[in-house]
Amino acid sequence: MTTATAQAAPNIAFIKYWGNRDNTLRLPMNGSISMNLDGLYTRTSISFQPSLPFDQLIINGHEITGTGLNRVAYILDIIRGMANIHERAEIVSENNFPAGAGIASSASAFAALALAGSKAAGLNLTEPELSRLARRGSGSASRSIPGGFVEWQVGTTDDDSFAFSIAPAEHWKLVDCVAIVSASHKKTGSTEGHAIAPTSPLQAARVADTPRRLELCRNAILNKDFDAFASIVELDSDIMHSVMMTSTPALHYWKPASLAVMNAVRQWRSEGLPACYTVDAGANVHVICLDAESNTVNKRLREIDGVEDVRVAHAGGPAQLVKNGD
Ligand code: DP6
């Protein structure tokens, strides 16, 4: 056993994961499609040490205890079981993007954890095995293991609910311009949101229609058809937010500035600028456009009232081992 360091990128979903059929295993109600975000990463080093009485987690220089540590220890327990080891681990993790940047860190965090943890324990897991392991920490983390444009198949059990690449990052020069309208922490996190998704009368219809949206999105990406892509990505985001808004309790993530950005993006597209929006469980708006137009989109977004900042990310690669050994 040695120290292993891995890094993984966050991802933005084009067809969203919302709701689980098994909350513990994080088996989703529907498949999803995303793009990894280049230049942003979580880098995590793990070493199992006989002298440690418990797992110790340090994120960006701060020791984390409680729920955050428990969620990580749950994945380490799975790894310990697979490798038949009992040592506790020291986990040191850094994000190169700030909290409040409109990009969730749980996907990159659990993808890096799955890769570094399994390597440090002496395991050599395949990509599907790593994706399944990352999924149990955070569903969207399953999609940060493979590179580029990624689909997480819904699967039937724990064994076949994993993600795979449908096209490499170089396939299509898409850019995510994240319009930051609120840097404050969201009130209801994704995990609680997934749990109440079935309370919305709209969730069953959203789930039933997902294979159709997945196919349209997959084909739009493979054919680099931006118009088809834009229609299905905006529809999927709006459907998920309809479910969120009609859950009990209701989840309203949008702020007035979120709507202002969505309306502006639709207007720009009608005038010929290829851009579309998608919004996760928060108020910030991810505006997806072609590389050639990203400077224009960035500049126009900054002119909208309520947009505090814009972050730009291109399509990114798979989770990677940075170091294995002392
Ligand atoms: C709206 O993967 O963050 O971003 O499994 O509880 O960690 P947990 O949830 P998470 O949910 C992501 C929800 C989403 C849509 C998506 O990324 O597909």
Tab-separated table of C-alpha atoms and ligand atoms in Angstrom:
chain	number	residue	atom	x	y	z
A	1	MET	CA	0.000	0.000	0.000
A	2	THR	CA	1.222	3.455	-0.913
A	3	THR	CA	0.081	7.003	-1.294
A	4	ALA	CA	-1.871	7.754	-4.447
A	5	THR	CA	-2.857	11.143	-5.864
A	6	ALA	CA	-5.587	11.594	-8.466
A	7	GLN	CA	-7.393	14.497	-10.030
A	8	ALA	CA	-10.788	14.808	-11.668
A	9	ALA	CA	-12.823	17.555	-13.321
A	10	PRO	CA	-16.368	18.638	-12.445
A	11	ASN	CA	-19.015	18.192	-15.150
A	12	ILE	CA	-22.090	20.013	-16.418
A	13	ALA	CA	-25.133	17.854	-17.177
A	14	PHE	CA	-27.026	18.423	-20.438
A	15	ILE	CA	-29.598	15.750	-19.589
A	16	LYS	CA	-29.983	15.899	-15.814
A	17	TYR	CA	-29.935	13.287	-13.075
A	18	TRP	CA	-32.739	14.060	-10.608
A	19	GLY	CA	-34.126	11.455	-8.212
A	20	ASN	CA	-32.931	7.993	-7.214
A	21	ARG	CA	-34.621	4.626	-7.215
A	22	ASP	CA	-32.172	3.630	-4.453
A	23	ASN	CA	-30.826	6.535	-2.389
A	24	THR	CA	-28.101	4.494	-0.636
A	25	LEU	CA	-26.664	2.962	-3.808
A	26	ARG	CA	-27.420	6.162	-5.740
A	27	LEU	CA	-29.146	4.229	-8.514
A	28	PRO	CA	-30.747	7.013	-10.572
A	29	MET	CA	-34.311	7.223	-11.840
A	30	ASN	CA	-32.959	8.153	-15.288
A	31	GLY	CA	-29.825	8.202	-17.410
A	32	SER	CA	-27.934	11.462	-17.918
A	33	ILE	CA	-25.400	13.094	-20.266
A	34	SER	CA	-22.705	15.615	-19.373
A	35	MET	CA	-19.461	17.289	-20.401
A	36	ASN	CA	-16.370	17.415	-18.182
A	37	LEU	CA	-15.020	20.902	-17.488
A	38	ASP	CA	-11.386	21.420	-18.397
A	39	GLY	CA	-8.970	23.396	-16.238
A	40	LEU	CA	-11.049	22.890	-13.089
A	41	TYR	CA	-10.160	20.037	-10.788
A	42	THR	CA	-10.179	18.410	-7.405
A	43	ARG	CA	-6.810	16.845	-6.590
A	44	THR	CA	-6.800	14.276	-3.801
A	45	SER	CA	-3.989	12.332	-2.084
A	46	ILE	CA	-4.795	9.278	0.017
A	47	SER	CA	-2.610	7.068	2.170
A	48	PHE	CA	-3.784	4.213	4.353
A	49	GLN	CA	-1.764	4.260	7.593
A	50	PRO	CA	-1.695	1.574	10.332
A	51	SER	CA	-1.127	4.243	13.026
A	52	LEU	CA	-4.329	6.220	12.302
A	53	PRO	CA	-7.253	5.550	14.697
A	54	PHE	CA	-9.805	7.047	12.217
A	55	ASP	CA	-10.037	8.498	8.711
A	56	GLN	CA	-8.776	12.060	8.582
A	57	LEU	CA	-10.055	14.444	5.897
A	58	ILE	CA	-8.463	17.790	5.000
A	59	ILE	CA	-10.097	19.903	2.270
A	60	ASN	CA	-8.351	23.106	1.135
A	61	GLY	CA	-6.302	23.090	4.350
A	62	HIS	CA	-9.255	22.644	6.734
A	63	GLU	CA	-10.023	19.473	8.671
A	64	ILE	CA	-13.558	18.228	7.924
A	65	THR	CA	-15.573	16.167	10.421
A	66	GLY	CA	-19.260	15.164	10.685
A	67	THR	CA	-21.377	14.502	7.591
A	68	GLY	CA	-18.619	15.446	5.110
A	69	LEU	CA	-16.195	12.963	6.688
A	70	ASN	CA	-18.878	10.249	6.962
A	71	ARG	CA	-19.672	10.505	3.255
A	72	VAL	CA	-15.976	10.020	2.406
A	73	ALA	CA	-15.496	7.226	4.995
A	74	TYR	CA	-18.448	5.367	3.403
A	75	ILE	CA	-16.519	5.172	0.093
A	76	LEU	CA	-13.292	4.246	1.887
A	77	ASP	CA	-15.173	1.432	3.693
A	78	ILE	CA	-16.231	0.045	0.298
A	79	ILE	CA	-12.599	0.247	-0.897
A	80	ARG	CA	-11.332	-1.410	2.312
A	81	GLY	CA	-13.845	-4.210	1.803
A	82	MET	CA	-12.765	-4.742	-1.815
A	83	ALA	CA	-9.037	-4.736	-0.931
A	84	ASN	CA	-9.492	-6.610	2.354
A	85	ILE	CA	-7.561	-4.024	4.378
A	86	HIS	CA	-8.406	-2.350	7.676
A	87	GLU	CA	-6.128	0.696	7.919
A	88	ARG	CA	-7.678	4.152	8.228
A	89	ALA	CA	-6.677	6.795	5.689
A	90	GLU	CA	-5.393	10.317	5.540
A	91	ILE	CA	-7.177	12.195	2.723
A	92	VAL	CA	-5.868	15.572	1.601
A	93	SER	CA	-7.934	17.301	-1.073
A	94	GLU	CA	-7.734	20.643	-2.892
A	95	ASN	CA	-10.103	22.279	-5.376
A	96	ASN	CA	-8.622	24.794	-7.812
A	97	PHE	CA	-12.030	26.464	-8.163
A	98	PRO	CA	-13.730	28.329	-5.318
A	99	ALA	CA	-16.970	27.290	-3.623
A	100	GLY	CA	-19.638	29.594	-5.029
A	101	ALA	CA	-18.148	29.477	-8.540
A	102	GLY	CA	-21.420	27.990	-9.724
A	103	ILE	CA	-19.803	24.603	-10.146
A	104	ALA	CA	-20.533	21.765	-7.731
A	105	SER	CA	-17.416	20.110	-6.329
A	106	SER	CA	-18.984	16.780	-5.301
A	107	ALA	CA	-18.580	15.237	-8.787
A	108	SER	CA	-14.854	15.988	-9.090
A	109	ALA	CA	-14.301	15.231	-5.391
A	110	PHE	CA	-15.800	11.734	-5.407
A	111	ALA	CA	-14.271	10.844	-8.789
A	112	ALA	CA	-10.788	11.805	-7.502
A	113	LEU	CA	-11.488	9.960	-4.236
A	114	ALA	CA	-12.522	6.746	-6.018
A	115	LEU	CA	-9.396	6.737	-8.194
A	116	ALA	CA	-6.851	7.785	-5.519
A	117	GLY	CA	-8.427	5.584	-2.813
A	118	SER	CA	-8.590	2.425	-4.911
A	119	LYS	CA	-4.992	2.873	-6.136
A	120	ALA	CA	-3.695	3.592	-2.615
A	121	ALA	CA	-5.370	0.357	-1.480
A	122	GLY	CA	-3.537	-1.567	-4.212
A	123	LEU	CA	-6.605	-2.096	-6.424
A	124	ASN	CA	-6.586	-1.726	-10.219
A	125	LEU	CA	-10.219	-1.010	-11.031
A	126	THR	CA	-11.562	-0.730	-14.565
A	127	GLU	CA	-13.236	2.493	-15.739
A	128	PRO	CA	-16.765	1.108	-15.187
A	129	GLU	CA	-15.784	-0.116	-11.699
A	130	LEU	CA	-14.358	3.313	-10.816
A	131	SER	CA	-17.459	5.026	-12.172
A	132	ARG	CA	-19.715	2.790	-10.030
A	133	LEU	CA	-17.597	3.477	-6.952
A	134	ALA	CA	-17.630	7.253	-7.524
A	135	ARG	CA	-21.413	7.075	-8.096
A	136	ARG	CA	-21.961	5.813	-4.544
A	137	GLY	CA	-20.337	9.008	-3.172
A	138	SER	CA	-22.194	11.399	-5.482
A	139	GLY	CA	-24.268	10.351	-8.488
A	140	SER	CA	-22.821	12.952	-10.842
A	141	ALA	CA	-19.273	11.812	-9.857
A	142	SER	CA	-19.845	8.658	-11.926
A	143	ARG	CA	-19.682	10.968	-14.987
A	144	SER	CA	-16.356	12.582	-13.958
A	145	ILE	CA	-14.423	9.297	-14.346
A	146	PRO	CA	-14.571	8.965	-18.188
A	147	GLY	CA	-13.398	11.855	-20.402
A	148	GLY	CA	-15.105	14.389	-22.658
A	149	PHE	CA	-18.817	13.892	-23.376
A	150	VAL	CA	-20.185	11.252	-21.042
A	151	GLU	CA	-23.370	9.240	-20.605
A	152	TRP	CA	-24.361	7.615	-17.300
A	153	GLN	CA	-26.587	4.706	-18.192
A	154	VAL	CA	-29.462	4.175	-15.798
A	155	GLY	CA	-28.665	0.431	-15.486
A	156	THR	CA	-30.659	-2.223	-13.728
A	157	THR	CA	-28.520	-2.768	-10.605
A	158	ASP	CA	-25.345	-1.471	-8.946
A	159	ASP	CA	-23.385	-3.562	-11.468
A	160	ASP	CA	-24.445	-1.783	-14.648
A	161	SER	CA	-25.222	1.767	-13.511
A	162	PHE	CA	-22.011	3.469	-14.643
A	163	ALA	CA	-20.852	6.148	-17.062
A	164	PHE	CA	-18.876	5.917	-20.295
A	165	SER	CA	-17.503	8.374	-22.826
A	166	ILE	CA	-19.645	8.944	-25.928
A	167	ALA	CA	-17.096	11.327	-27.524
A	168	PRO	CA	-13.683	12.669	-26.485
A	169	ALA	CA	-13.251	16.291	-25.367
A	170	GLU	CA	-11.738	17.260	-28.768
A	171	HIS	CA	-14.860	16.048	-30.601
A	172	TRP	CA	-16.771	19.342	-30.302
A	173	LYS	CA	-15.431	22.716	-29.145
A	174	LEU	CA	-18.218	23.545	-26.696
A	175	VAL	CA	-17.644	26.043	-23.919
A	176	ASP	CA	-19.493	26.490	-20.623
A	177	CYS	CA	-19.743	30.183	-19.625
A	178	VAL	CA	-21.087	30.104	-16.066
A	179	ALA	CA	-22.989	33.280	-15.214
A	180	ILE	CA	-22.588	33.731	-11.456
A	181	VAL	CA	-25.705	35.416	-10.112
A	182	SER	CA	-25.248	34.229	-6.550
A	183	ALA	CA	-22.098	33.078	-4.789
A	184	SER	CA	-24.026	32.155	-1.621
A	185	HIS	CA	-24.514	28.542	-0.614
A	186	LYS	CA	-27.756	26.947	-1.824
A	187	LYS	CA	-30.259	26.142	0.915
A	188	THR	CA	-31.210	22.643	-0.233
A	189	GLY	CA	-28.460	20.413	-1.553
A	190	SER	CA	-28.833	17.843	-4.324
A	191	THR	CA	-28.966	14.837	-1.981
A	192	GLU	CA	-32.059	16.192	-0.190
A	193	GLY	CA	-33.515	17.266	-3.544
A	194	HIS	CA	-33.178	13.780	-5.048
A	195	ALA	CA	-34.966	12.345	-2.007
A	196	ILE	CA	-38.069	14.512	-2.505
A	197	ALA	CA	-38.201	14.274	-6.328
A	198	PRO	CA	-40.925	11.560	-6.198
A	199	THR	CA	-43.257	13.985	-4.359
A	200	SER	CA	-43.653	15.998	-7.583
A	201	PRO	CA	-46.527	14.744	-9.770
A	202	LEU	CA	-44.364	15.740	-12.759
A	203	GLN	CA	-41.410	13.472	-11.936
A	204	ALA	CA	-42.984	10.296	-13.392
A	205	ALA	CA	-43.568	12.034	-16.736
A	206	ARG	CA	-40.043	13.490	-16.720
A	207	VAL	CA	-38.523	10.057	-16.063
A	208	ALA	CA	-40.712	8.285	-18.657
A	209	ASP	CA	-39.652	10.781	-21.339
A	210	THR	CA	-35.919	10.604	-20.550
A	211	PRO	CA	-34.872	7.920	-23.097
A	212	ARG	CA	-36.220	10.216	-25.842
A	213	ARG	CA	-34.307	13.252	-24.540
A	214	LEU	CA	-31.135	11.172	-24.092
A	215	GLU	CA	-31.286	10.017	-27.687
A	216	LEU	CA	-31.863	13.538	-29.033
A	217	CYS	CA	-29.001	14.921	-26.955
A	218	ARG	CA	-26.607	12.048	-27.774
A	219	ASN	CA	-27.306	12.426	-31.512
A	220	ALA	CA	-26.972	16.217	-31.373
A	221	ILE	CA	-23.540	15.834	-29.758
A	222	LEU	CA	-22.395	13.111	-32.174
A	223	ASN	CA	-23.595	15.170	-35.187
A	224	LYS	CA	-22.426	18.488	-33.687
A	225	ASP	CA	-25.898	19.866	-34.387
A	226	PHE	CA	-26.083	22.954	-32.161
A	227	ASP	CA	-29.738	23.832	-32.848
A	228	ALA	CA	-30.936	20.338	-31.908
A	229	PHE	CA	-28.581	20.362	-28.921
A	230	ALA	CA	-29.823	23.760	-27.666
A	231	SER	CA	-33.518	22.774	-27.823
A	232	ILE	CA	-33.099	19.544	-25.882
A	233	VAL	CA	-30.672	20.959	-23.288
A	234	GLU	CA	-32.982	23.877	-22.416
A	235	LEU	CA	-36.030	21.610	-22.360
A	236	ASP	CA	-34.296	19.164	-20.022
A	237	SER	CA	-33.214	21.907	-17.606
A	238	ASP	CA	-36.725	23.405	-17.588
A	239	ILE	CA	-38.318	19.984	-16.989
A	240	MET	CA	-36.031	19.312	-14.019
A	241	HIS	CA	-36.795	22.728	-12.524
A	242	SER	CA	-40.529	22.086	-13.029
A	243	VAL	CA	-40.129	18.948	-10.912
A	244	MET	CA	-38.108	20.864	-8.310
A	245	MET	CA	-40.688	23.671	-8.109
A	246	THR	CA	-43.545	21.197	-7.678
A	247	SER	CA	-41.885	18.977	-5.054
A	248	THR	CA	-42.945	18.991	-1.412
A	249	PRO	CA	-41.327	21.069	-0.041
A	250	ALA	CA	-40.995	23.159	-3.213
A	251	LEU	CA	-37.491	23.978	-4.423
A	252	HIS	CA	-37.189	27.311	-6.223
A	253	TYR	CA	-33.537	27.729	-7.213
A	254	TRP	CA	-33.902	30.480	-9.822
A	255	LYS	CA	-33.350	34.137	-8.915
A	256	PRO	CA	-34.592	37.089	-11.023
A	257	ALA	CA	-31.114	37.368	-12.575
A	258	SER	CA	-31.191	33.638	-13.508
A	259	LEU	CA	-34.356	34.288	-15.531
A	260	ALA	CA	-32.864	37.432	-17.060
A	261	VAL	CA	-29.922	35.355	-18.329
A	262	MET	CA	-32.164	32.563	-19.662
A	263	ASN	CA	-34.348	35.082	-21.522
A	264	ALA	CA	-31.319	36.886	-22.969
A	265	VAL	CA	-29.786	33.595	-24.181
A	266	ARG	CA	-33.027	32.628	-25.945
A	267	GLN	CA	-33.167	36.068	-27.554
A	268	TRP	CA	-29.521	35.867	-28.730
A	269	ARG	CA	-30.168	32.442	-30.258
A	270	SER	CA	-33.195	33.715	-32.150
A	271	GLU	CA	-30.878	36.406	-33.568
A	272	GLY	CA	-28.370	33.776	-34.741
A	273	LEU	CA	-25.902	33.449	-31.829
A	274	PRO	CA	-25.485	29.735	-31.016
A	275	ALA	CA	-25.881	29.612	-27.220
A	276	CYS	CA	-28.212	27.798	-24.823
A	277	TYR	CA	-28.692	27.615	-21.053
A	278	THR	CA	-28.831	24.922	-18.411
A	279	VAL	CA	-29.240	25.353	-14.641
A	280	ASP	CA	-28.341	22.877	-11.874
A	281	ALA	CA	-29.580	22.878	-8.263
A	282	GLY	CA	-28.690	26.539	-7.774
A	283	ALA	CA	-29.242	30.009	-9.247
A	284	ASN	CA	-26.196	30.252	-11.520
A	285	VAL	CA	-26.770	29.762	-15.244
A	286	HIS	CA	-24.472	27.653	-17.409
A	287	VAL	CA	-24.476	29.129	-20.901
A	288	ILE	CA	-23.185	26.616	-23.434
A	289	CYS	CA	-21.819	27.962	-26.695
A	290	LEU	CA	-19.261	27.245	-29.398
A	291	ASP	CA	-15.648	28.189	-28.734
A	292	ALA	CA	-15.701	30.787	-31.539
A	293	GLU	CA	-18.520	32.684	-29.774
A	294	SER	CA	-17.371	32.357	-26.155
A	295	ASN	CA	-15.815	35.856	-25.940
A	296	THR	CA	-19.015	37.446	-27.240
A	297	VAL	CA	-21.148	35.397	-24.843
A	298	ASN	CA	-18.851	36.189	-21.903
A	299	LYS	CA	-18.988	39.935	-22.653
A	300	ARG	CA	-22.762	40.006	-23.155
A	301	LEU	CA	-23.393	38.026	-19.964
A	302	ARG	CA	-21.370	40.541	-17.938
A	303	GLU	CA	-23.653	43.338	-19.180
A	304	ILE	CA	-26.759	41.720	-17.645
A	305	ASP	CA	-27.919	43.216	-14.304
A	306	GLY	CA	-27.293	40.797	-11.457
A	307	VAL	CA	-24.481	38.837	-13.160
A	308	GLU	CA	-21.587	39.135	-10.703
A	309	ASP	CA	-18.980	37.158	-12.634
A	310	VAL	CA	-18.541	34.719	-15.542
A	311	ARG	CA	-16.327	31.593	-15.483
A	312	VAL	CA	-15.355	29.897	-18.725
A	313	ALA	CA	-14.515	26.193	-19.171
A	314	HIS	CA	-13.942	24.036	-22.273
A	315	ALA	CA	-14.617	20.291	-22.564
A	316	GLY	CA	-12.238	18.308	-20.354
A	317	GLY	CA	-10.645	14.893	-20.053
A	318	PRO	CA	-11.031	11.894	-17.722
A	319	ALA	CA	-10.032	11.437	-14.078
A	320	GLN	CA	-6.288	10.850	-13.909
A	321	LEU	CA	-3.749	9.331	-11.598
A	322	VAL	CA	-1.189	12.029	-10.809
A	323	LYS	CA	1.116	9.976	-8.570
A	324	ASN	CA	1.212	6.438	-7.221
A	325	GLY	CA	3.953	5.681	-4.730
A	326	ASP	CA	5.786	7.450	-1.900
B	1	DP6	C1	-28.932	19.063	-10.676
B	1	DP6	O1	-24.722	14.233	-8.059
B	1	DP6	O2	-24.817	16.402	-6.793
B	1	DP6	O3	-26.561	18.774	-10.810
B	1	DP6	O4	-25.696	12.106	-5.665
B	1	DP6	O5	-26.700	13.519	-3.911
B	1	DP6	O6	-24.340	13.958	-4.651
B	1	DP6	P1	-25.719	13.469	-5.041
B	1	DP6	O7	-26.278	14.492	-6.110
B	1	DP6	P2	-25.526	15.195	-7.304
B	1	DP6	O8	-26.779	15.653	-8.190
B	1	DP6	C2	-26.608	16.398	-9.350
B	1	DP6	C3	-27.879	17.076	-9.706
B	1	DP6	C4	-27.786	18.054	-10.842
B	1	DP6	C5	-27.977	17.370	-12.195
B	1	DP6	C6	-26.817	16.565	-12.723
B	1	DP6	O9	-25.644	16.913	-12.484
B	1	DP6	O10	-27.105	15.593	-13.442
